[in-house]
JSON list of C-alpha atoms in Angstrom, two decimals:
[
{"chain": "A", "resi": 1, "resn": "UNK", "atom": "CA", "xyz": [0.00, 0.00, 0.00]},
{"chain": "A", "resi": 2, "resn": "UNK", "atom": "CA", "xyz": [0.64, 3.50, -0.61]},
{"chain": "A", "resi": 3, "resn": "UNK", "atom": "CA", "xyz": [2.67, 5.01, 2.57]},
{"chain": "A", "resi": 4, "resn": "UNK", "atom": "CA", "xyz": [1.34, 8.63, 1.48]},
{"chain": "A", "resi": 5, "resn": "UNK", "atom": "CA", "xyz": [-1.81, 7.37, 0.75]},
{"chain": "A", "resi": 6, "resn": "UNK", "atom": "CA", "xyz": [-2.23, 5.06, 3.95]},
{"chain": "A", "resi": 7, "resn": "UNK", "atom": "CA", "xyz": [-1.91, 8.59, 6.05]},
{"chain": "A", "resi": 8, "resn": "UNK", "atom": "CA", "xyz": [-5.10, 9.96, 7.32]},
{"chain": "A", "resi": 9, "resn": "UNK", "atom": "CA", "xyz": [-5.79, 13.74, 6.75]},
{"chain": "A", "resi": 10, "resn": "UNK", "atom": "CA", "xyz": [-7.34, 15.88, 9.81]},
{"chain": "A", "resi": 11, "resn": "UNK", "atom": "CA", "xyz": [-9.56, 18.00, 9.27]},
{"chain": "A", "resi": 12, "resn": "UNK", "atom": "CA", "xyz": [-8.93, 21.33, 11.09]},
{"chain": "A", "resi": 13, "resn": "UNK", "atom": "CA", "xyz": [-11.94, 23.28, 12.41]},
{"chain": "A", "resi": 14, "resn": "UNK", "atom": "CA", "xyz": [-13.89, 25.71, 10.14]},
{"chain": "A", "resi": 15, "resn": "UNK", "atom": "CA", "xyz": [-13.43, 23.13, 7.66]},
{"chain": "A", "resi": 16, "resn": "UNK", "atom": "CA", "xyz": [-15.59, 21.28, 5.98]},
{"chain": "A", "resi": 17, "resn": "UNK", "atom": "CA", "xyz": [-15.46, 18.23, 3.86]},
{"chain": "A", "resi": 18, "resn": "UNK", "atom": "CA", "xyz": [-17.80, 16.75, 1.49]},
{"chain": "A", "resi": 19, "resn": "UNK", "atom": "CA", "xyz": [-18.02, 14.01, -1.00]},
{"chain": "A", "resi": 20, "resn": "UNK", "atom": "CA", "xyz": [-20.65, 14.18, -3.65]},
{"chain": "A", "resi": 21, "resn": "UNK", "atom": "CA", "xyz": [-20.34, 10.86, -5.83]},
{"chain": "A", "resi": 22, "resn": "UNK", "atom": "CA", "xyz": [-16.53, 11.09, -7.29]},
{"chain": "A", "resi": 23, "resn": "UNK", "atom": "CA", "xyz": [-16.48, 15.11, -6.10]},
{"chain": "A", "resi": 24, "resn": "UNK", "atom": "CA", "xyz": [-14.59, 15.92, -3.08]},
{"chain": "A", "resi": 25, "resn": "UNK", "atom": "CA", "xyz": [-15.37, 19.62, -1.83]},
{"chain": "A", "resi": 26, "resn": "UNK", "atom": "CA", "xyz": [-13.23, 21.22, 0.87]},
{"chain": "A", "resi": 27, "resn": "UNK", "atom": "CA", "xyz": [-14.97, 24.52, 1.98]},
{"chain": "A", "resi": 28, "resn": "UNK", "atom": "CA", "xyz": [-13.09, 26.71, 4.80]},
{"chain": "A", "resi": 29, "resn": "UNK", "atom": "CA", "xyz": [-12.38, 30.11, 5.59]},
{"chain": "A", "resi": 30, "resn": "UNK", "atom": "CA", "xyz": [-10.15, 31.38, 3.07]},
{"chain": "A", "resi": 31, "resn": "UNK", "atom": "CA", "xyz": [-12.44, 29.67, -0.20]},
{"chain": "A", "resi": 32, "resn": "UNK", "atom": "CA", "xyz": [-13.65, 26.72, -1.46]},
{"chain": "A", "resi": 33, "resn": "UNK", "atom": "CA", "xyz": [-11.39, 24.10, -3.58]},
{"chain": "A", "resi": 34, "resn": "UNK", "atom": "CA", "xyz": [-13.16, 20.72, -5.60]},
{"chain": "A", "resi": 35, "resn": "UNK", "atom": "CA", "xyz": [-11.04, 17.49, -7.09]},
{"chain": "A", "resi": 36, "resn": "UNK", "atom": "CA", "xyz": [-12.70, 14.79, -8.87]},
{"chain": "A", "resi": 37, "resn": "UNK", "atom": "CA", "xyz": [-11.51, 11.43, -7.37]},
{"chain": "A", "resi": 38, "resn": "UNK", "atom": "CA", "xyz": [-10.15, 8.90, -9.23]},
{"chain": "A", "resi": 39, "resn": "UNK", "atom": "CA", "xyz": [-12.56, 5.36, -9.87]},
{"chain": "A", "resi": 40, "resn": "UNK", "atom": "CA", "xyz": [-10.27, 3.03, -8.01]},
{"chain": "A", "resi": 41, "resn": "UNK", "atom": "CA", "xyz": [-9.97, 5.37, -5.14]},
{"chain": "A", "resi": 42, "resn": "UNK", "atom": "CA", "xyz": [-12.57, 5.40, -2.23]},
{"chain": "A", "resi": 43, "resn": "UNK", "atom": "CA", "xyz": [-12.66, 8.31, 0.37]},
{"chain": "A", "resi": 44, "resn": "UNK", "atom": "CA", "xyz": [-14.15, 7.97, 3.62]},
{"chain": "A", "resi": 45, "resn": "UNK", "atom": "CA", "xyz": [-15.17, 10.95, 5.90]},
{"chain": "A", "resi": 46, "resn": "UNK", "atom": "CA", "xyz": [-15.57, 9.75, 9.99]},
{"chain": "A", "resi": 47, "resn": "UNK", "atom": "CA", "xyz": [-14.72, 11.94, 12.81]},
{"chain": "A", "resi": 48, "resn": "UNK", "atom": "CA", "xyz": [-13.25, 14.89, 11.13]},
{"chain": "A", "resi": 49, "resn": "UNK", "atom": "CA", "xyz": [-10.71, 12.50, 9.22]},
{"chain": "A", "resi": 50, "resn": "UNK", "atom": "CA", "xyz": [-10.24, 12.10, 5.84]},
{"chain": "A", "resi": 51, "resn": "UNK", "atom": "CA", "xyz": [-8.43, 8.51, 4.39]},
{"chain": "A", "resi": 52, "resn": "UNK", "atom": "CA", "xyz": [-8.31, 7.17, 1.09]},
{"chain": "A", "resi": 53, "resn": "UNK", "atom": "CA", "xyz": [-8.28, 3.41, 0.38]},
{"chain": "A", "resi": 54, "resn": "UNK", "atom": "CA", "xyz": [-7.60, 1.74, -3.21]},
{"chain": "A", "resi": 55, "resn": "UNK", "atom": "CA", "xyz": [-10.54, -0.79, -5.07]},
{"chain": "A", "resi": 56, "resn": "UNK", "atom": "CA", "xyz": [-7.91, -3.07, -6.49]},
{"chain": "A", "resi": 57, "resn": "UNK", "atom": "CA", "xyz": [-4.12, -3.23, -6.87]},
{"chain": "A", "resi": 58, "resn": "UNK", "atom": "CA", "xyz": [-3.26, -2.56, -10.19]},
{"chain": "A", "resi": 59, "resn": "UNK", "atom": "CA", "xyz": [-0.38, -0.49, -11.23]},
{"chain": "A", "resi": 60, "resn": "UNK", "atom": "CA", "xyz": [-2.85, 2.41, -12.63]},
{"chain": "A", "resi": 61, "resn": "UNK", "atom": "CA", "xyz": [-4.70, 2.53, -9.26]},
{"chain": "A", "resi": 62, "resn": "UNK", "atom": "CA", "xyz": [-1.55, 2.03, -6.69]},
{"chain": "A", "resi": 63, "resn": "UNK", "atom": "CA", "xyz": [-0.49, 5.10, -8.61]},
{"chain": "A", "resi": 64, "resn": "UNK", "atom": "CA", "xyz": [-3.53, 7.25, -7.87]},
{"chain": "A", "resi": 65, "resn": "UNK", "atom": "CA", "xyz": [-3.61, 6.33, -4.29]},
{"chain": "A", "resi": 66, "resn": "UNK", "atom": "CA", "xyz": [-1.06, 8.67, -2.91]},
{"chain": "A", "resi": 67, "resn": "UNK", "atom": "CA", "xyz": [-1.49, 11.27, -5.33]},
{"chain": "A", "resi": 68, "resn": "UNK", "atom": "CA", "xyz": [-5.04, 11.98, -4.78]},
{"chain": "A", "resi": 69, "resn": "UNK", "atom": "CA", "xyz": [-4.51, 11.55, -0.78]},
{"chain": "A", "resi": 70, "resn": "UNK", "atom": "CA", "xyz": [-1.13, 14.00, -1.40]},
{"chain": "A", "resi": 71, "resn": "UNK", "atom": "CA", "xyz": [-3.97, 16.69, -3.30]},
{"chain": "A", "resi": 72, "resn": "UNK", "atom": "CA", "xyz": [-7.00, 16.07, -1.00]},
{"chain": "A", "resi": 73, "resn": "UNK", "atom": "CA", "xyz": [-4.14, 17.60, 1.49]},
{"chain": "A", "resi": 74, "resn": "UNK", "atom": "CA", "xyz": [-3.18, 20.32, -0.19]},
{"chain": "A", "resi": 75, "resn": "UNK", "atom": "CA", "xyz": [-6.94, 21.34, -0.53]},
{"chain": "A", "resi": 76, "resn": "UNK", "atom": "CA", "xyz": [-7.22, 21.09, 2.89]},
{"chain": "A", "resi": 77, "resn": "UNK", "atom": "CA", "xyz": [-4.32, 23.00, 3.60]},
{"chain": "A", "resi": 78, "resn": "UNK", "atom": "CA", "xyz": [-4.92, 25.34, 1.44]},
{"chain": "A", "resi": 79, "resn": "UNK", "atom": "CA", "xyz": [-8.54, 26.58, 2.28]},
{"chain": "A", "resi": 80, "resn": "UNK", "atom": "CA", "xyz": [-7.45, 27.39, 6.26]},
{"chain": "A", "resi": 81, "resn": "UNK", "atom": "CA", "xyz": [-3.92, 28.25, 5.35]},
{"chain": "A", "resi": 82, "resn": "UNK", "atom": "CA", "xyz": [-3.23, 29.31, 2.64]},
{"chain": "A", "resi": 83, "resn": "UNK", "atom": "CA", "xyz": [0.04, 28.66, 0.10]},
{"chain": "A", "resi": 84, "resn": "UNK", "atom": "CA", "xyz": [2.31, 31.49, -0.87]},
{"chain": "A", "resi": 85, "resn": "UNK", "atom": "CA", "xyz": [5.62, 31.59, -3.07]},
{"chain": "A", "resi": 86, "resn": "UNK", "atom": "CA", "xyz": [8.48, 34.46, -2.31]},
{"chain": "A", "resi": 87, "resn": "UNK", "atom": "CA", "xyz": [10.20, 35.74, -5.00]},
{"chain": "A", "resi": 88, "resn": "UNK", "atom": "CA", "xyz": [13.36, 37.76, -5.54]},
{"chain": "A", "resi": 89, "resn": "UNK", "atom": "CA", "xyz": [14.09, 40.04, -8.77]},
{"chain": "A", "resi": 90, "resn": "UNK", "atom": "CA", "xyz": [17.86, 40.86, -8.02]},
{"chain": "A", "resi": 91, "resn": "UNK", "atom": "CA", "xyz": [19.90, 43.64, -10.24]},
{"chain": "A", "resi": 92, "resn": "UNK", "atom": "CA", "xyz": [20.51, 47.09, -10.68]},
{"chain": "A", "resi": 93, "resn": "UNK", "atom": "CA", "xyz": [17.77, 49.55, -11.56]},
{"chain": "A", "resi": 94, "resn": "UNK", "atom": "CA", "xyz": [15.10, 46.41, -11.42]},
{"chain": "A", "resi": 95, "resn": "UNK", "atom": "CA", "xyz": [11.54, 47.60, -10.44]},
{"chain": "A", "resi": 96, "resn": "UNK", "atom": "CA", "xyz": [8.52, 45.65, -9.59]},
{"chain": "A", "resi": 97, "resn": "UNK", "atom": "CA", "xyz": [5.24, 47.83, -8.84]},
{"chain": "A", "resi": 98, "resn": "UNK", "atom": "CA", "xyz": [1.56, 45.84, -8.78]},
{"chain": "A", "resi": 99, "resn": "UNK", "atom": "CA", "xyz": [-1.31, 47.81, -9.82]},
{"chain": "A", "resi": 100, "resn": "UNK", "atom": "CA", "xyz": [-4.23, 45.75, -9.16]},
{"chain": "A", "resi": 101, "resn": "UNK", "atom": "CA", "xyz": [-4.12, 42.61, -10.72]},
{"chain": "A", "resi": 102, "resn": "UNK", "atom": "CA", "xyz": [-1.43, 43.11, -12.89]},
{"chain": "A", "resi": 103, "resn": "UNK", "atom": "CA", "xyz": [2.66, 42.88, -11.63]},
{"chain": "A", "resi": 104, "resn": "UNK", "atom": "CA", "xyz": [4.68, 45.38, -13.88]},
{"chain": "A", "resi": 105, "resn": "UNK", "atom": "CA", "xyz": [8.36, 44.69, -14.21]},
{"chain": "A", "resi": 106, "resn": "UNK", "atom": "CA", "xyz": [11.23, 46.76, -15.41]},
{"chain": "A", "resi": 107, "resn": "UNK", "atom": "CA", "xyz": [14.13, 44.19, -16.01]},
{"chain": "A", "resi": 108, "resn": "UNK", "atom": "CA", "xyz": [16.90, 46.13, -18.18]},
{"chain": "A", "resi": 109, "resn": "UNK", "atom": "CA", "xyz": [14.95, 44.92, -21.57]},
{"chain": "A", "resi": 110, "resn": "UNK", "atom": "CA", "xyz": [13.77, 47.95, -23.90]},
{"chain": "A", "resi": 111, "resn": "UNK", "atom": "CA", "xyz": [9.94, 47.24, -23.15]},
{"chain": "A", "resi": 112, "resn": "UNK", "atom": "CA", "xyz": [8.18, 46.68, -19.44]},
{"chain": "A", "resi": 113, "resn": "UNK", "atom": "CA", "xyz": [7.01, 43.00, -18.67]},
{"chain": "A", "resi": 114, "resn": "UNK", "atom": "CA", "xyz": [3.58, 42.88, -17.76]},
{"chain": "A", "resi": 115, "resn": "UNK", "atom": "CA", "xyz": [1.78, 39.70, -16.21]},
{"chain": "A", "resi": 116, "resn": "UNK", "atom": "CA", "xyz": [-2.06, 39.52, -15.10]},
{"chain": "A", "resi": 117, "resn": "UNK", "atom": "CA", "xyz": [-2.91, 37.52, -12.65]},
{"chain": "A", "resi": 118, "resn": "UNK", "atom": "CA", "xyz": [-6.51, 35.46, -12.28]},
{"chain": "A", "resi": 119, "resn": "UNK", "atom": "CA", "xyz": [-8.73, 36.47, -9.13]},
{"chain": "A", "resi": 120, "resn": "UNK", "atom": "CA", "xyz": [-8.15, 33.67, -7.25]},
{"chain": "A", "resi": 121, "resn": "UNK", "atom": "CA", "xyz": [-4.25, 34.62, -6.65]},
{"chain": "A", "resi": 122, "resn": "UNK", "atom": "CA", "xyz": [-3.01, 37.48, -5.18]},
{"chain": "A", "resi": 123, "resn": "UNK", "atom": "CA", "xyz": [0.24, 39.07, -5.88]},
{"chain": "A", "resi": 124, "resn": "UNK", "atom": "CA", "xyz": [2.28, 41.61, -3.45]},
{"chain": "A", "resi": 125, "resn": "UNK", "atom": "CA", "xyz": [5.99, 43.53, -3.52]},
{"chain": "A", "resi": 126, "resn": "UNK", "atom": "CA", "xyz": [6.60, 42.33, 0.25]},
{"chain": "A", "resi": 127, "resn": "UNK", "atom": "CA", "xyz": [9.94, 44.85, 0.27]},
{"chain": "A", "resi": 128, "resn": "UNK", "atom": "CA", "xyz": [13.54, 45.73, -1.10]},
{"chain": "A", "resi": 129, "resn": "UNK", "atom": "CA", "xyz": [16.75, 45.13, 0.37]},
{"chain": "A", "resi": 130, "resn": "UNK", "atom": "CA", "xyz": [20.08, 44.03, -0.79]},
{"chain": "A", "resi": 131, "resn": "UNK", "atom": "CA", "xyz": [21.95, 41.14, -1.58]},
{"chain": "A", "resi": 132, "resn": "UNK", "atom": "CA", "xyz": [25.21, 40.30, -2.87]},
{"chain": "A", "resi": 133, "resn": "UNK", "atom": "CA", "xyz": [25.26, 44.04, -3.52]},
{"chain": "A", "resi": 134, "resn": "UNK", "atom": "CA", "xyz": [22.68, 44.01, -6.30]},
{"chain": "A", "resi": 135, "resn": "UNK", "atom": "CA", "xyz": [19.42, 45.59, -5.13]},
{"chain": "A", "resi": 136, "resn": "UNK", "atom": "CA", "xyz": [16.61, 43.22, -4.64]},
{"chain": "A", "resi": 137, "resn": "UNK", "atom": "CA", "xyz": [12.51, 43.51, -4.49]},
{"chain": "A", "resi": 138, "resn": "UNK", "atom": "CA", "xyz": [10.63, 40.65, -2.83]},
{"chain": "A", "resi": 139, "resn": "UNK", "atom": "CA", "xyz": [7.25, 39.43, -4.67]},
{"chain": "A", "resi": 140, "resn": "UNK", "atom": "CA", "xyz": [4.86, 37.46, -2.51]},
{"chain": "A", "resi": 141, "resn": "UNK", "atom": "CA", "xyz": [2.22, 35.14, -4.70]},
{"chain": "A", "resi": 142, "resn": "UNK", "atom": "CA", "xyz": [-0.53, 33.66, -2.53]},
{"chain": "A", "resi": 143, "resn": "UNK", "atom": "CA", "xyz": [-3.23, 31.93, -3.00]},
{"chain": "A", "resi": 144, "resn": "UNK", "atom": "CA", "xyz": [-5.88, 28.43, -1.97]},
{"chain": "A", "resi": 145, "resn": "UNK", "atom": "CA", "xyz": [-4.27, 25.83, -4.56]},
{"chain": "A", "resi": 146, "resn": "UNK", "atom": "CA", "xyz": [-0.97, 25.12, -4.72]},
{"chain": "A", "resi": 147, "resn": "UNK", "atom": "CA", "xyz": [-0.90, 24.12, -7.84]},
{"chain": "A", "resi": 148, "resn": "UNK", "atom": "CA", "xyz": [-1.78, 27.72, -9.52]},
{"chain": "A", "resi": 149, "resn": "UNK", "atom": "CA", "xyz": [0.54, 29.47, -6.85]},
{"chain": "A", "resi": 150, "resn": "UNK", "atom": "CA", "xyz": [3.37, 27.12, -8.16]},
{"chain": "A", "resi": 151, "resn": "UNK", "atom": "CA", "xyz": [2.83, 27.74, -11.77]},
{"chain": "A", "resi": 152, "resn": "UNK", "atom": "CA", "xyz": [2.10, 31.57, -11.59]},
{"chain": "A", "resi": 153, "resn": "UNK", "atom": "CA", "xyz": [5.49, 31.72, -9.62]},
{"chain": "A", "resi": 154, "resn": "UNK", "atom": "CA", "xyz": [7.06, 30.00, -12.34]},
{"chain": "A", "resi": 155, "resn": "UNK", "atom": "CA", "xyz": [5.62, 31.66, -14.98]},
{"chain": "A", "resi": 156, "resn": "UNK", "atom": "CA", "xyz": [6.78, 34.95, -13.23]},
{"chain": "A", "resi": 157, "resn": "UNK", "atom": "CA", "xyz": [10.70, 33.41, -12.65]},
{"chain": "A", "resi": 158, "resn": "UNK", "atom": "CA", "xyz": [10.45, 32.29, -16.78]},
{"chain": "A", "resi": 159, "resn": "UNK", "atom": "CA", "xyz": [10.28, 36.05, -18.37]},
{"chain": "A", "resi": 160, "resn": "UNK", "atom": "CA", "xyz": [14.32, 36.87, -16.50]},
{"chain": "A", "resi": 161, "resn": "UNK", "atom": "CA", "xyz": [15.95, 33.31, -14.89]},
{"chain": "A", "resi": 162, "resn": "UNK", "atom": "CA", "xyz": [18.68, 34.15, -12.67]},
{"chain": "A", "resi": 163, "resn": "UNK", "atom": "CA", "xyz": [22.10, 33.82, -14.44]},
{"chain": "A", "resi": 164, "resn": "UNK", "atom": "CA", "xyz": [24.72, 32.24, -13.05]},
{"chain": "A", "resi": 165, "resn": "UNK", "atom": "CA", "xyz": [27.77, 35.58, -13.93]},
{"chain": "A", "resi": 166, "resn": "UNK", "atom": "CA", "xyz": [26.37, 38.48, -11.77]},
{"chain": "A", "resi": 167, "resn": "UNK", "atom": "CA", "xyz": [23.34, 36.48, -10.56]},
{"chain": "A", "resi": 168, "resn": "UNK", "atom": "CA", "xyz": [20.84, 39.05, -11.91]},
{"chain": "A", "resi": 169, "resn": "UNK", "atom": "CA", "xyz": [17.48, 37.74, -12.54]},
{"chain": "A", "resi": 170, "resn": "UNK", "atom": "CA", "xyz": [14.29, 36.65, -11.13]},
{"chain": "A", "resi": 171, "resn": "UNK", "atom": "CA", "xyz": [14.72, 33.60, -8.21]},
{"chain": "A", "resi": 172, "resn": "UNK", "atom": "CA", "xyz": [12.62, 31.84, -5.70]},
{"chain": "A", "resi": 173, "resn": "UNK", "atom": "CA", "xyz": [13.59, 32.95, -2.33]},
{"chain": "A", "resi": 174, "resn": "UNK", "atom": "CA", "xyz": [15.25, 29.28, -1.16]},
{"chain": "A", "resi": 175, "resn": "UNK", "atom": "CA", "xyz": [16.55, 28.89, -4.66]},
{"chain": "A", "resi": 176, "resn": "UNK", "atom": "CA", "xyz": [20.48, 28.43, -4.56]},
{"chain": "A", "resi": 177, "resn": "UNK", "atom": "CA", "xyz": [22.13, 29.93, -7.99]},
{"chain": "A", "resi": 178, "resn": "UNK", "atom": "CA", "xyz": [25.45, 28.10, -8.96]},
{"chain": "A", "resi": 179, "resn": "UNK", "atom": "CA", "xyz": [27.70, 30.99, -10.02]},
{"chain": "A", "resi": 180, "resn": "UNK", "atom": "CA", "xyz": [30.87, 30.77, -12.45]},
{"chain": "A", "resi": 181, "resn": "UNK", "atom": "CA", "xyz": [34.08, 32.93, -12.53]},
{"chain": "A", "resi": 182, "resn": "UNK", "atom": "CA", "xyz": [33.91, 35.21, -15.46]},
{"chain": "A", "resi": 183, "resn": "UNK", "atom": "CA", "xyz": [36.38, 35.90, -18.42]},
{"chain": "A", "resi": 184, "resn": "UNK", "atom": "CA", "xyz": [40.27, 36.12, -16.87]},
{"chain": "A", "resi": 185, "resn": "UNK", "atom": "CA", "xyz": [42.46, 37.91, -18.89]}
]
């Protein structure tokens, strides 16, 4: 069996859990998150715990098992937490300003980057500071599911990737960049 998917999920209070046929619903304070559940999983809701249990054990099925106990989570999580992503845009004369849902970057190129964000995430410049004597602004992305915060972090990192010379760039916050000497000579 599944170790992930052997783990029972508790349910936190001021959240509530639902299964309607294969639709799980997780409602709680900060929104309301749905997942379709795969055939070979069941889900069974007693005493504000949530566990997952596989039909058969085929390959196909043993595979769903932990994932769909690993999302179920992350719904959970995610409707009395929360998830957020911290950013850093690092270099000289770099500027990051939101203006409602849109972040506008300046990044050295001859045009400002512009990326709108859906409702459901919200996007923040946290603060500046300084490190490795390049000036650096801080981006917060938060949101319910993980899965959107993830990719609209990554989709945010993908218009300037940090390079590996000066280390200018956009980064995640915990993200280690490998640096190289430069030319000698």
């Amino acid at each position: 069996m599944s170790r992930i998917g052997r783990q029972p999920i508790a349910i936190p209070p001021g959240v509530r859990v639902s299964l309607d046929g294969p639709t799980l619903s997780v409602k709680g304070p900060r929104g309301e998150l749905s997942l379709t559940v795969s055939s070979g999983i069941s889900v069974d809701i007693t005493d504000n715990v949530l566990s997952f249990r596989r039909k058969s054990d085929r390959p196909a099925v043993r595979a769903q098992h932990g994932l769909m106990r690993a999302l179920a989570n992350n719904m959970v999580m995610g409707v009395s937490q929360g998830f957020e992503k911290r950013l850093e845009v690092r270099g000289t004369g770099y500027r990051v300003n939101v203006t409602g849902r849109k972040l506008s970057m300046k990044l050295g190129f001859s045009h400002d980057v512009e990326i709108e964000f859906p409702p459901d995430i919200e996007v923040k410049v946290v603060g500046t500071t300084t490190r490795d004597q390049l000036p650096t602004s801080i981006i917060a992305i938060s949101g319910i599911d993980k899965g959107k915060v993830g990719h609209w972090a990554d989709q945010v990192r993908r218009v300037y990737p940090p390079e590996p010379y000066k280390g200018k760039g956009i980064r995640y916050a915990d993200e280690y960049v490998r640096r190289k000497a430069g030319k000698t000579g």
